[in-house]
Amino acid sequence: DHPDNNIPPHIAGLVGRGLHTRPNHPIGIIREKIQEYFASLPDEYTLFDAEDPIVTTTQCFDDLRIGPDHPGRAPSDTYYISDSSLLRTHTSAHQSQHLRDGFECFLCAGDVYRRDEIDASHYPAFHQLEGVKLFDKALMKGADGLSAEDWLASPECKMVADELKQVLEGLMDHLFGPVEKKWSEDYFPFTEPSFELEIMYNGDWLEVLGCGVVHSEVLEMSGRSDRRGWAFGLGLERLAMILFEIPDIRLFWTDDERFSSQFEAGQITKFEPYSKFPPVFKDISFWLPENFVENDFFEMARGVAGDLVEKIDLMDEFTNPKTNRSSKMYRISYRSMDRSLTNEEIDALQDSLRDQSEKIGLEVR
């Protein structure tokens, strides 16, 4: 084992499940509907959906202008195999290689991994789909030789951004039916300008994706400095939770037939909950060590209790005015989607959680 390897067994066990390629799974159904939409457009998009989730730091970060000091590269956010290889944190990790290989229009779907908070909408493994399109050189001829600043002000850059928005607005209508949309400026290291798209759905504004004009430095590092184009990325779980009305992200990973039997290829149907098992709440408080990282505590809790941890909420913070030491108190919600939990079972998990907390330097109160 490499000293930088921070992949616990419960994460390693999720790799290779391929939910996005299962035709009767909500993730696979959404992926297929997105692919169906892009197949209706004039350009021909190549689909990549079976790439190795183990990538290099160059692929995942450097090729996309994500510098060494970016917080997304920290071991508290990313699952490393070694100091130079990791489980991809986004499907954009394959973008530069596909550009180098000569592809000009493509979609890339797959499982991605990030250490994260614990609640109904966050899980350390999830699925993304990304799309890239390069424009014909003739259409971009007026931008030849422009500085980065002049490119951003050019009509050609506006042409790329306008088409990107038009394509993605069409995708939202394809998935949700005609909906009101709202664009706002955003920031990503690998696109400039960058945008975020929200839609009005069931009375709420929902963030659905990020996108932008591919940064000229990304194109240059990919050997395509003579081209211009756009890129977008979206989370398949987020769309599936909205469209299928699935309340808990953990459900996507269950093997329970009461879940899987509800879905059929090509059909979007409302999920019917099959369990109403009550949660069990337990609190834990501890003094914080220097450089405490919340994600390390969350990851440790997942390692102890797996998917029985439904949610962890910060309930209280306290700093002792005399010693200047800080303490936090968290409430852990344990709930199984398949059965009732016993107090004895949860007490044992909570005892284990307290023991493991001490091992990562937390002084349990």
mmCIF file of C-alpha atoms in Angstrom:
data_model
loop_
_atom_site.group_PDB
_atom_site.id
_atom_site.type_symbol
_atom_site.label_atom_id
_atom_site.label_comp_id
_atom_site.label_asym_id
_atom_site.label_seq_id
_atom_site.Cartn_x
_atom_site.Cartn_y
_atom_site.Cartn_z
ATOM 1 C CA ASP A 1 0.000 0.000 0.000
ATOM 2 C CA HIS A 2 1.216 3.458 -0.893
ATOM 3 C CA PRO A 3 1.417 5.824 2.113
ATOM 4 C CA ASP A 4 -0.868 8.295 0.284
ATOM 5 C CA ASN A 5 -3.603 5.684 -0.294
ATOM 6 C CA ASN A 6 -6.720 6.885 1.553
ATOM 7 C CA ILE A 7 -9.366 4.691 -0.134
ATOM 8 C CA PRO A 8 -11.332 2.751 2.498
ATOM 9 C CA PRO A 9 -12.909 -0.648 1.729
ATOM 10 C CA HIS A 10 -16.457 0.738 1.524
ATOM 11 C CA ILE A 11 -15.374 3.045 -1.321
ATOM 12 C CA ALA A 12 -13.303 0.410 -3.131
ATOM 13 C CA GLY A 13 -16.405 -1.801 -3.085
ATOM 14 C CA LEU A 14 -18.359 0.753 -5.158
ATOM 15 C CA VAL A 15 -15.869 0.935 -8.034
ATOM 16 C CA GLY A 16 -17.017 -0.818 -11.189
ATOM 17 C CA ARG A 17 -20.721 -1.078 -10.327
ATOM 18 C CA GLY A 18 -21.598 0.649 -13.624
ATOM 19 C CA LEU A 19 -24.985 2.039 -12.583
ATOM 20 C CA HIS A 20 -24.890 4.497 -15.516
ATOM 21 C CA THR A 21 -24.809 1.622 -18.024
ATOM 22 C CA ARG A 22 -27.799 -0.291 -16.586
ATOM 23 C CA PRO A 23 -30.817 0.322 -18.839
ATOM 24 C CA ASN A 24 -33.378 -0.242 -16.062
ATOM 25 C CA HIS A 25 -31.638 1.853 -13.409
ATOM 26 C CA PRO A 26 -32.609 5.538 -12.901
ATOM 27 C CA ILE A 27 -28.996 6.642 -13.515
ATOM 28 C CA GLY A 28 -28.853 4.624 -16.734
ATOM 29 C CA ILE A 29 -32.269 5.885 -17.846
ATOM 30 C CA ILE A 30 -31.204 9.534 -17.421
ATOM 31 C CA ARG A 31 -27.914 8.903 -19.233
ATOM 32 C CA GLU A 32 -29.793 7.292 -22.117
ATOM 33 C CA LYS A 33 -32.232 10.213 -22.362
ATOM 34 C CA ILE A 34 -29.355 12.693 -22.517
ATOM 35 C CA GLN A 35 -27.646 10.591 -25.169
ATOM 36 C CA GLU A 36 -30.955 10.433 -27.073
ATOM 37 C CA TYR A 37 -31.141 14.238 -27.107
ATOM 38 C CA PHE A 38 -27.595 14.689 -28.390
ATOM 39 C CA ALA A 39 -28.226 12.064 -31.083
ATOM 40 C CA SER A 40 -30.999 14.350 -32.398
ATOM 41 C CA LEU A 41 -28.584 17.259 -32.956
ATOM 42 C CA PRO A 42 -26.771 17.900 -36.254
ATOM 43 C CA ASP A 43 -23.324 17.053 -34.859
ATOM 44 C CA GLU A 44 -22.366 13.444 -34.184
ATOM 45 C CA TYR A 45 -21.276 12.909 -30.560
ATOM 46 C CA THR A 46 -19.088 9.976 -29.597
ATOM 47 C CA LEU A 47 -20.088 8.417 -26.258
ATOM 48 C CA PHE A 48 -17.480 7.240 -23.757
ATOM 49 C CA ASP A 49 -19.015 5.377 -20.832
ATOM 50 C CA ALA A 50 -16.551 2.635 -19.886
ATOM 51 C CA GLU A 51 -13.352 4.469 -19.024
ATOM 52 C CA ASP A 52 -11.189 3.488 -16.079
ATOM 53 C CA PRO A 53 -12.067 5.631 -13.028
ATOM 54 C CA ILE A 54 -8.424 5.449 -11.930
ATOM 55 C CA VAL A 55 -6.671 8.469 -13.440
ATOM 56 C CA THR A 56 -3.507 10.483 -12.905
ATOM 57 C CA THR A 57 -3.217 13.820 -11.149
ATOM 58 C CA THR A 58 -2.193 15.251 -14.519
ATOM 59 C CA GLN A 59 -5.443 14.093 -16.136
ATOM 60 C CA CYS A 60 -7.702 15.085 -13.277
ATOM 61 C CA PHE A 61 -6.101 18.373 -12.305
ATOM 62 C CA ASP A 62 -3.105 19.710 -14.216
ATOM 63 C CA ASP A 63 -4.618 19.338 -17.699
ATOM 64 C CA LEU A 64 -7.617 21.339 -16.455
ATOM 65 C CA ARG A 65 -5.714 24.210 -14.822
ATOM 66 C CA ILE A 66 -6.494 22.958 -11.302
ATOM 67 C CA GLY A 67 -3.304 23.976 -9.536
ATOM 68 C CA PRO A 68 -1.382 22.168 -6.766
ATOM 69 C CA ASP A 69 -2.875 24.400 -4.055
ATOM 70 C CA HIS A 70 -6.507 23.969 -5.127
ATOM 71 C CA PRO A 71 -8.599 22.595 -2.221
ATOM 72 C CA GLY A 72 -10.089 19.944 -4.512
ATOM 73 C CA ARG A 73 -6.676 18.249 -4.624
ATOM 74 C CA ALA A 74 -6.452 17.849 -0.855
ATOM 75 C CA PRO A 75 -6.641 14.290 0.566
ATOM 76 C CA SER A 76 -9.616 15.487 2.614
ATOM 77 C CA ASP A 77 -11.551 15.913 -0.670
ATOM 78 C CA THR A 78 -10.028 13.304 -2.985
ATOM 79 C CA TYR A 79 -9.430 9.530 -2.845
ATOM 80 C CA TYR A 80 -5.772 8.903 -3.683
ATOM 81 C CA ILE A 81 -4.196 5.575 -4.648
ATOM 82 C CA SER A 82 -0.711 7.088 -4.699
ATOM 83 C CA ASP A 83 0.731 10.581 -4.900
ATOM 84 C CA SER A 84 0.136 10.563 -8.670
ATOM 85 C CA SER A 85 -3.012 8.409 -9.148
ATOM 86 C CA LEU A 86 -6.528 8.686 -7.784
ATOM 87 C CA LEU A 87 -10.188 7.895 -8.278
ATOM 88 C CA ARG A 88 -11.401 10.588 -10.672
ATOM 89 C CA THR A 89 -13.278 13.446 -9.050
ATOM 90 C CA HIS A 90 -15.037 14.382 -12.320
ATOM 91 C CA THR A 91 -15.476 12.964 -15.804
ATOM 92 C CA SER A 92 -13.578 16.004 -17.123
ATOM 93 C CA ALA A 93 -10.446 14.015 -16.243
ATOM 94 C CA HIS A 94 -10.755 12.373 -19.685
ATOM 95 C CA GLN A 95 -11.430 15.542 -21.675
ATOM 96 C CA SER A 96 -7.870 16.427 -22.623
ATOM 97 C CA GLN A 97 -6.999 12.889 -23.716
ATOM 98 C CA HIS A 98 -10.030 12.717 -26.004
ATOM 99 C CA LEU A 99 -9.078 16.080 -27.491
ATOM 100 C CA ARG A 100 -5.508 14.852 -28.053
ATOM 101 C CA ASP A 101 -6.902 11.746 -29.730
ATOM 102 C CA GLY A 102 -8.718 13.913 -32.266
ATOM 103 C CA PHE A 103 -12.314 13.776 -31.012
ATOM 104 C CA GLU A 104 -14.244 16.993 -31.565
ATOM 105 C CA CYS A 105 -17.753 16.196 -30.278
ATOM 106 C CA PHE A 106 -18.128 13.742 -27.412
ATOM 107 C CA LEU A 107 -20.009 12.804 -24.271
ATOM 108 C CA CYS A 108 -18.318 11.134 -21.334
ATOM 109 C CA ALA A 109 -20.311 9.426 -18.548
ATOM 110 C CA GLY A 110 -19.040 7.576 -15.504
ATOM 111 C CA ASP A 111 -18.730 7.146 -11.761
ATOM 112 C CA VAL A 112 -16.753 9.785 -9.853
ATOM 113 C CA TYR A 113 -15.575 9.925 -6.256
ATOM 114 C CA ARG A 114 -15.270 12.727 -3.700
ATOM 115 C CA ARG A 115 -15.095 12.796 0.077
ATOM 116 C CA ASP A 116 -18.084 14.837 1.162
ATOM 117 C CA GLU A 117 -20.628 15.658 3.829
ATOM 118 C CA ILE A 118 -23.305 13.132 4.786
ATOM 119 C CA ASP A 119 -26.939 13.854 4.004
ATOM 120 C CA ALA A 120 -29.719 12.750 1.666
ATOM 121 C CA SER A 121 -28.199 14.410 -1.404
ATOM 122 C CA HIS A 122 -24.455 13.722 -0.921
ATOM 123 C CA TYR A 123 -22.640 10.423 -1.358
ATOM 124 C CA PRO A 124 -18.906 9.793 -1.884
ATOM 125 C CA ALA A 125 -19.559 8.014 -5.186
ATOM 126 C CA PHE A 126 -21.840 9.470 -7.834
ATOM 127 C CA HIS A 127 -22.122 9.828 -11.605
ATOM 128 C CA GLN A 128 -21.449 12.641 -14.027
ATOM 129 C CA LEU A 129 -21.927 13.233 -17.721
ATOM 130 C CA GLU A 130 -19.849 15.766 -19.550
ATOM 131 C CA GLY A 131 -20.033 17.028 -23.119
ATOM 132 C CA VAL A 132 -17.502 18.806 -25.339
ATOM 133 C CA LYS A 133 -17.776 20.329 -28.796
ATOM 134 C CA LEU A 134 -15.078 21.991 -30.919
ATOM 135 C CA PHE A 135 -16.169 24.438 -33.608
ATOM 136 C CA ASP A 136 -15.186 24.335 -37.254
ATOM 137 C CA LYS A 137 -12.036 26.351 -37.877
ATOM 138 C CA ALA A 138 -13.738 28.393 -40.583
ATOM 139 C CA LEU A 139 -16.363 29.666 -38.132
ATOM 140 C CA MET A 140 -13.658 30.786 -35.713
ATOM 141 C CA LYS A 141 -11.288 32.304 -38.313
ATOM 142 C CA GLY A 142 -11.982 35.835 -37.096
ATOM 143 C CA ALA A 143 -10.513 34.939 -33.708
ATOM 144 C CA ASP A 144 -7.164 33.707 -35.054
ATOM 145 C CA GLY A 145 -4.236 35.274 -33.241
ATOM 146 C CA LEU A 146 -6.299 37.072 -30.620
ATOM 147 C CA SER A 147 -4.949 37.563 -27.123
ATOM 148 C CA ALA A 148 -6.850 35.868 -24.306
ATOM 149 C CA GLU A 149 -8.481 39.165 -23.369
ATOM 150 C CA ASP A 150 -9.479 39.986 -26.954
ATOM 151 C CA TRP A 151 -10.845 36.460 -27.457
ATOM 152 C CA LEU A 152 -13.223 36.872 -24.530
ATOM 153 C CA ALA A 153 -14.566 40.084 -26.096
ATOM 154 C CA SER A 154 -14.846 38.637 -29.606
ATOM 155 C CA PRO A 155 -18.062 37.800 -31.484
ATOM 156 C CA GLU A 156 -16.667 34.283 -32.007
ATOM 157 C CA CYS A 157 -16.485 33.670 -28.250
ATOM 158 C CA LYS A 158 -20.059 34.937 -27.950
ATOM 159 C CA MET A 159 -21.077 32.555 -30.757
ATOM 160 C CA VAL A 160 -19.649 29.578 -28.850
ATOM 161 C CA ALA A 161 -21.306 30.608 -25.582
ATOM 162 C CA ASP A 162 -24.663 31.315 -27.243
ATOM 163 C CA GLU A 163 -24.754 27.902 -28.931
ATOM 164 C CA LEU A 164 -23.754 26.196 -25.691
ATOM 165 C CA LYS A 165 -26.675 27.821 -23.885
ATOM 166 C CA GLN A 166 -29.073 26.972 -26.699
ATOM 167 C CA VAL A 167 -28.021 23.307 -26.691
ATOM 168 C CA LEU A 168 -28.338 22.982 -22.921
ATOM 169 C CA GLU A 169 -31.680 24.776 -22.784
ATOM 170 C CA GLY A 170 -32.900 22.235 -25.334
ATOM 171 C CA LEU A 171 -31.573 19.414 -23.154
ATOM 172 C CA MET A 172 -33.522 20.711 -20.140
ATOM 173 C CA ASP A 173 -36.733 20.898 -22.180
ATOM 174 C CA HIS A 174 -36.081 17.352 -23.402
ATOM 175 C CA LEU A 175 -35.730 16.065 -19.829
ATOM 176 C CA PHE A 176 -38.224 18.208 -17.908
ATOM 177 C CA GLY A 177 -40.609 19.540 -20.541
ATOM 178 C CA PRO A 178 -40.694 23.284 -21.268
ATOM 179 C CA VAL A 179 -39.301 25.035 -18.170
ATOM 180 C CA GLU A 180 -38.236 28.539 -17.218
ATOM 181 C CA LYS A 181 -34.449 28.897 -17.185
ATOM 182 C CA LYS A 182 -31.967 31.264 -15.589
ATOM 183 C CA TRP A 183 -28.291 31.718 -16.441
ATOM 184 C CA SER A 184 -25.662 33.187 -14.151
ATOM 185 C CA GLU A 185 -21.922 33.682 -14.445
ATOM 186 C CA ASP A 186 -19.735 31.183 -12.605
ATOM 187 C CA TYR A 187 -16.069 30.235 -12.317
ATOM 188 C CA PHE A 188 -14.316 27.018 -13.286
ATOM 189 C CA PRO A 189 -10.550 26.799 -13.914
ATOM 190 C CA PHE A 190 -11.071 24.979 -17.218
ATOM 191 C CA THR A 191 -13.666 27.235 -18.897
ATOM 192 C CA GLU A 192 -13.779 30.974 -19.560
ATOM 193 C CA PRO A 193 -16.365 32.442 -19.557
ATOM 194 C CA SER A 194 -18.227 30.009 -17.282
ATOM 195 C CA PHE A 195 -21.937 29.714 -16.540
ATOM 196 C CA GLU A 196 -24.415 27.988 -14.258
ATOM 197 C CA LEU A 197 -27.894 26.967 -15.387
ATOM 198 C CA GLU A 198 -30.935 26.866 -13.118
ATOM 199 C CA ILE A 199 -34.451 25.766 -14.018
ATOM 200 C CA MET A 200 -37.798 26.480 -12.395
ATOM 201 C CA TYR A 201 -39.305 23.099 -11.520
ATOM 202 C CA ASN A 202 -42.224 22.405 -9.186
ATOM 203 C CA GLY A 203 -42.057 25.953 -7.883
ATOM 204 C CA ASP A 204 -38.326 26.015 -7.060
ATOM 205 C CA TRP A 205 -35.192 27.219 -8.803
ATOM 206 C CA LEU A 206 -32.853 24.228 -9.126
ATOM 207 C CA GLU A 207 -29.179 24.278 -10.107
ATOM 208 C CA VAL A 208 -28.737 21.664 -12.821
ATOM 209 C CA LEU A 209 -25.301 22.100 -14.421
ATOM 210 C CA GLY A 210 -22.149 24.116 -14.959
ATOM 211 C CA CYS A 211 -20.575 24.887 -18.322
ATOM 212 C CA GLY A 212 -18.510 27.319 -20.330
ATOM 213 C CA VAL A 213 -16.233 28.053 -23.247
ATOM 214 C CA VAL A 214 -13.197 25.756 -23.045
ATOM 215 C CA HIS A 215 -10.252 27.725 -21.672
ATOM 216 C CA SER A 216 -7.621 28.479 -24.304
ATOM 217 C CA GLU A 217 -4.868 27.087 -22.040
ATOM 218 C CA VAL A 218 -6.728 23.760 -21.731
ATOM 219 C CA LEU A 219 -6.944 23.558 -25.518
ATOM 220 C CA GLU A 220 -3.256 24.435 -25.808
ATOM 221 C CA MET A 221 -2.234 21.699 -23.348
ATOM 222 C CA SER A 222 -4.368 19.262 -25.346
ATOM 223 C CA GLY A 223 -2.580 20.101 -28.582
ATOM 224 C CA ARG A 224 -5.656 21.875 -29.965
ATOM 225 C CA SER A 225 -4.594 25.516 -29.655
ATOM 226 C CA ASP A 226 -5.982 26.139 -33.155
ATOM 227 C CA ARG A 227 -9.541 25.320 -32.057
ATOM 228 C CA ARG A 228 -12.357 26.786 -29.955
ATOM 229 C CA GLY A 229 -15.242 25.035 -28.247
ATOM 230 C CA TRP A 230 -17.523 24.545 -25.267
ATOM 231 C CA ALA A 231 -17.912 22.028 -22.450
ATOM 232 C CA PHE A 232 -20.489 21.216 -19.784
ATOM 233 C CA GLY A 233 -20.841 18.795 -16.902
ATOM 234 C CA LEU A 234 -23.822 17.617 -14.882
ATOM 235 C CA GLY A 235 -24.601 15.216 -12.062
ATOM 236 C CA LEU A 236 -26.822 12.299 -13.064
ATOM 237 C CA GLU A 237 -27.982 11.618 -9.489
ATOM 238 C CA ARG A 238 -29.196 15.179 -9.102
ATOM 239 C CA LEU A 239 -31.340 14.958 -12.227
ATOM 240 C CA ALA A 240 -32.594 11.475 -11.344
ATOM 241 C CA MET A 241 -33.558 12.508 -7.803
ATOM 242 C CA ILE A 242 -35.640 15.345 -9.243
ATOM 243 C CA LEU A 243 -37.270 13.457 -12.112
ATOM 244 C CA PHE A 244 -37.948 10.166 -10.306
ATOM 245 C CA GLU A 245 -38.662 11.893 -6.953
ATOM 246 C CA ILE A 246 -36.088 9.731 -5.164
ATOM 247 C CA PRO A 247 -35.578 11.220 -1.668
ATOM 248 C CA ASP A 248 -32.266 9.641 -0.629
ATOM 249 C CA ILE A 249 -29.117 9.289 -2.741
ATOM 250 C CA ARG A 250 -28.186 6.025 -0.978
ATOM 251 C CA LEU A 251 -31.097 4.310 -2.742
ATOM 252 C CA PHE A 252 -29.272 4.361 -6.090
ATOM 253 C CA TRP A 253 -26.751 1.867 -4.692
ATOM 254 C CA THR A 254 -29.193 -0.587 -3.143
ATOM 255 C CA ASP A 255 -29.671 -4.106 -4.522
ATOM 256 C CA ASP A 256 -33.184 -4.297 -3.037
ATOM 257 C CA GLU A 257 -35.660 -5.475 -5.676
ATOM 258 C CA ARG A 258 -38.299 -3.207 -4.174
ATOM 259 C CA PHE A 259 -36.232 -0.366 -5.621
ATOM 260 C CA SER A 260 -34.993 -1.834 -8.904
ATOM 261 C CA SER A 261 -38.340 -3.360 -9.906
ATOM 262 C CA GLN A 262 -39.946 0.095 -10.072
ATOM 263 C CA PHE A 263 -37.969 1.249 -13.112
ATOM 264 C CA GLU A 264 -38.051 0.403 -16.797
ATOM 265 C CA ALA A 265 -35.735 1.432 -19.631
ATOM 266 C CA GLY A 266 -36.807 4.669 -21.286
ATOM 267 C CA GLN A 267 -39.489 5.462 -18.692
ATOM 268 C CA ILE A 268 -39.465 8.142 -16.001
ATOM 269 C CA THR A 269 -41.793 7.035 -13.224
ATOM 270 C CA LYS A 270 -42.294 8.407 -9.709
ATOM 271 C CA PHE A 271 -40.515 6.357 -7.061
ATOM 272 C CA GLU A 272 -42.851 4.787 -4.516
ATOM 273 C CA PRO A 273 -41.187 4.557 -1.082
ATOM 274 C CA TYR A 274 -41.269 1.013 0.251
ATOM 275 C CA SER A 275 -39.960 1.575 3.769
ATOM 276 C CA LYS A 276 -40.762 3.968 6.587
ATOM 277 C CA PHE A 277 -38.266 2.730 9.134
ATOM 278 C CA PRO A 278 -37.588 5.290 11.885
ATOM 279 C CA PRO A 279 -34.212 6.946 12.400
ATOM 280 C CA VAL A 280 -32.122 6.512 15.528
ATOM 281 C CA PHE A 281 -30.311 9.643 16.728
ATOM 282 C CA LYS A 282 -27.012 9.668 18.590
ATOM 283 C CA ASP A 283 -24.836 12.629 19.547
ATOM 284 C CA ILE A 284 -21.074 12.865 19.774
ATOM 285 C CA SER A 285 -18.947 15.826 20.871
ATOM 286 C CA PHE A 286 -15.208 16.260 20.927
ATOM 287 C CA TRP A 287 -12.418 18.785 21.345
ATOM 288 C CA LEU A 288 -10.879 19.687 18.012
ATOM 289 C CA PRO A 289 -7.221 19.062 17.222
ATOM 290 C CA GLU A 290 -5.265 21.552 15.152
ATOM 291 C CA ASN A 291 -6.042 21.339 11.421
ATOM 292 C CA PHE A 292 -9.329 19.482 12.017
ATOM 293 C CA VAL A 293 -10.956 18.569 8.681
ATOM 294 C CA GLU A 294 -14.654 17.775 8.898
ATOM 295 C CA ASN A 295 -14.558 15.434 5.892
ATOM 296 C CA ASP A 296 -12.110 13.180 7.752
ATOM 297 C CA PHE A 297 -14.700 12.703 10.506
ATOM 298 C CA PHE A 298 -17.458 12.045 7.970
ATOM 299 C CA GLU A 299 -15.314 9.510 6.121
ATOM 300 C CA MET A 300 -14.477 7.737 9.357
ATOM 301 C CA ALA A 301 -18.202 7.570 10.242
ATOM 302 C CA ARG A 302 -18.987 6.010 6.863
ATOM 303 C CA GLY A 303 -16.240 3.485 7.462
ATOM 304 C CA VAL A 304 -17.768 2.496 10.804
ATOM 305 C CA ALA A 305 -21.464 2.399 9.889
ATOM 306 C CA GLY A 306 -21.571 2.405 6.078
ATOM 307 C CA ASP A 307 -24.896 3.383 4.560
ATOM 308 C CA LEU A 308 -26.650 3.148 7.921
ATOM 309 C CA VAL A 309 -25.461 6.732 8.456
ATOM 310 C CA GLU A 310 -28.211 8.798 6.880
ATOM 311 C CA LYS A 311 -27.101 12.256 7.958
ATOM 312 C CA ILE A 312 -24.655 14.059 10.220
ATOM 313 C CA ASP A 313 -25.600 17.539 11.438
ATOM 314 C CA LEU A 314 -23.458 20.014 13.328
ATOM 315 C CA MET A 315 -25.602 20.931 16.349
ATOM 316 C CA ASP A 316 -23.313 23.060 18.518
ATOM 317 C CA GLU A 317 -19.899 24.741 18.606
ATOM 318 C CA PHE A 318 -18.100 25.988 21.676
ATOM 319 C CA THR A 319 -14.775 27.683 22.374
ATOM 320 C CA ASN A 320 -13.504 27.731 25.929
ATOM 321 C CA PRO A 321 -12.569 31.372 26.650
ATOM 322 C CA LYS A 322 -9.855 30.365 29.117
ATOM 323 C CA THR A 323 -8.064 27.640 27.137
ATOM 324 C CA ASN A 324 -9.159 28.782 23.637
ATOM 325 C CA ARG A 325 -9.898 25.136 22.810
ATOM 326 C CA SER A 326 -12.831 24.498 20.481
ATOM 327 C CA SER A 327 -15.412 21.741 20.603
ATOM 328 C CA LYS A 328 -18.110 20.568 18.205
ATOM 329 C CA MET A 329 -21.183 18.446 18.775
ATOM 330 C CA TYR A 330 -22.694 16.425 15.921
ATOM 331 C CA ARG A 331 -26.006 14.578 15.735
ATOM 332 C CA ILE A 332 -25.810 11.342 13.746
ATOM 333 C CA SER A 333 -28.974 9.976 12.164
ATOM 334 C CA TYR A 334 -28.822 6.223 11.667
ATOM 335 C CA ARG A 335 -31.479 4.721 9.434
ATOM 336 C CA SER A 336 -31.717 1.592 7.314
ATOM 337 C CA MET A 337 -33.782 1.677 4.149
ATOM 338 C CA ASP A 338 -34.540 -2.025 4.527
ATOM 339 C CA ARG A 339 -35.237 -2.777 8.200
ATOM 340 C CA SER A 340 -35.670 -1.419 11.713
ATOM 341 C CA LEU A 341 -32.482 -0.832 13.673
ATOM 342 C CA THR A 342 -32.153 -1.962 17.284
ATOM 343 C CA ASN A 343 -30.796 0.242 20.055
ATOM 344 C CA GLU A 344 -28.186 -2.406 20.831
ATOM 345 C CA GLU A 345 -26.950 -2.396 17.248
ATOM 346 C CA ILE A 346 -26.663 1.395 17.130
ATOM 347 C CA ASP A 347 -25.075 1.589 20.575
ATOM 348 C CA ALA A 348 -22.356 -0.758 19.333
ATOM 349 C CA LEU A 349 -21.790 1.386 16.234
ATOM 350 C CA GLN A 350 -21.709 4.541 18.331
ATOM 351 C CA ASP A 351 -19.138 2.991 20.689
ATOM 352 C CA SER A 352 -17.027 2.062 17.679
ATOM 353 C CA LEU A 353 -17.409 5.577 16.305
ATOM 354 C CA ARG A 354 -16.157 7.032 19.592
ATOM 355 C CA ASP A 355 -13.164 4.671 19.578
ATOM 356 C CA GLN A 356 -12.275 5.512 15.985
ATOM 357 C CA SER A 357 -12.660 9.238 16.704
ATOM 358 C CA GLU A 358 -9.920 8.977 19.313
ATOM 359 C CA LYS A 359 -7.690 7.233 16.767
ATOM 360 C CA ILE A 360 -7.895 10.199 14.357
ATOM 361 C CA GLY A 361 -6.960 12.638 17.104
ATOM 362 C CA LEU A 362 -10.387 13.743 18.357
ATOM 363 C CA GLU A 363 -10.734 14.039 22.124
ATOM 364 C CA VAL A 364 -14.258 12.751 22.763
ATOM 365 C CA ARG A 365 -16.052 14.554 25.559
#
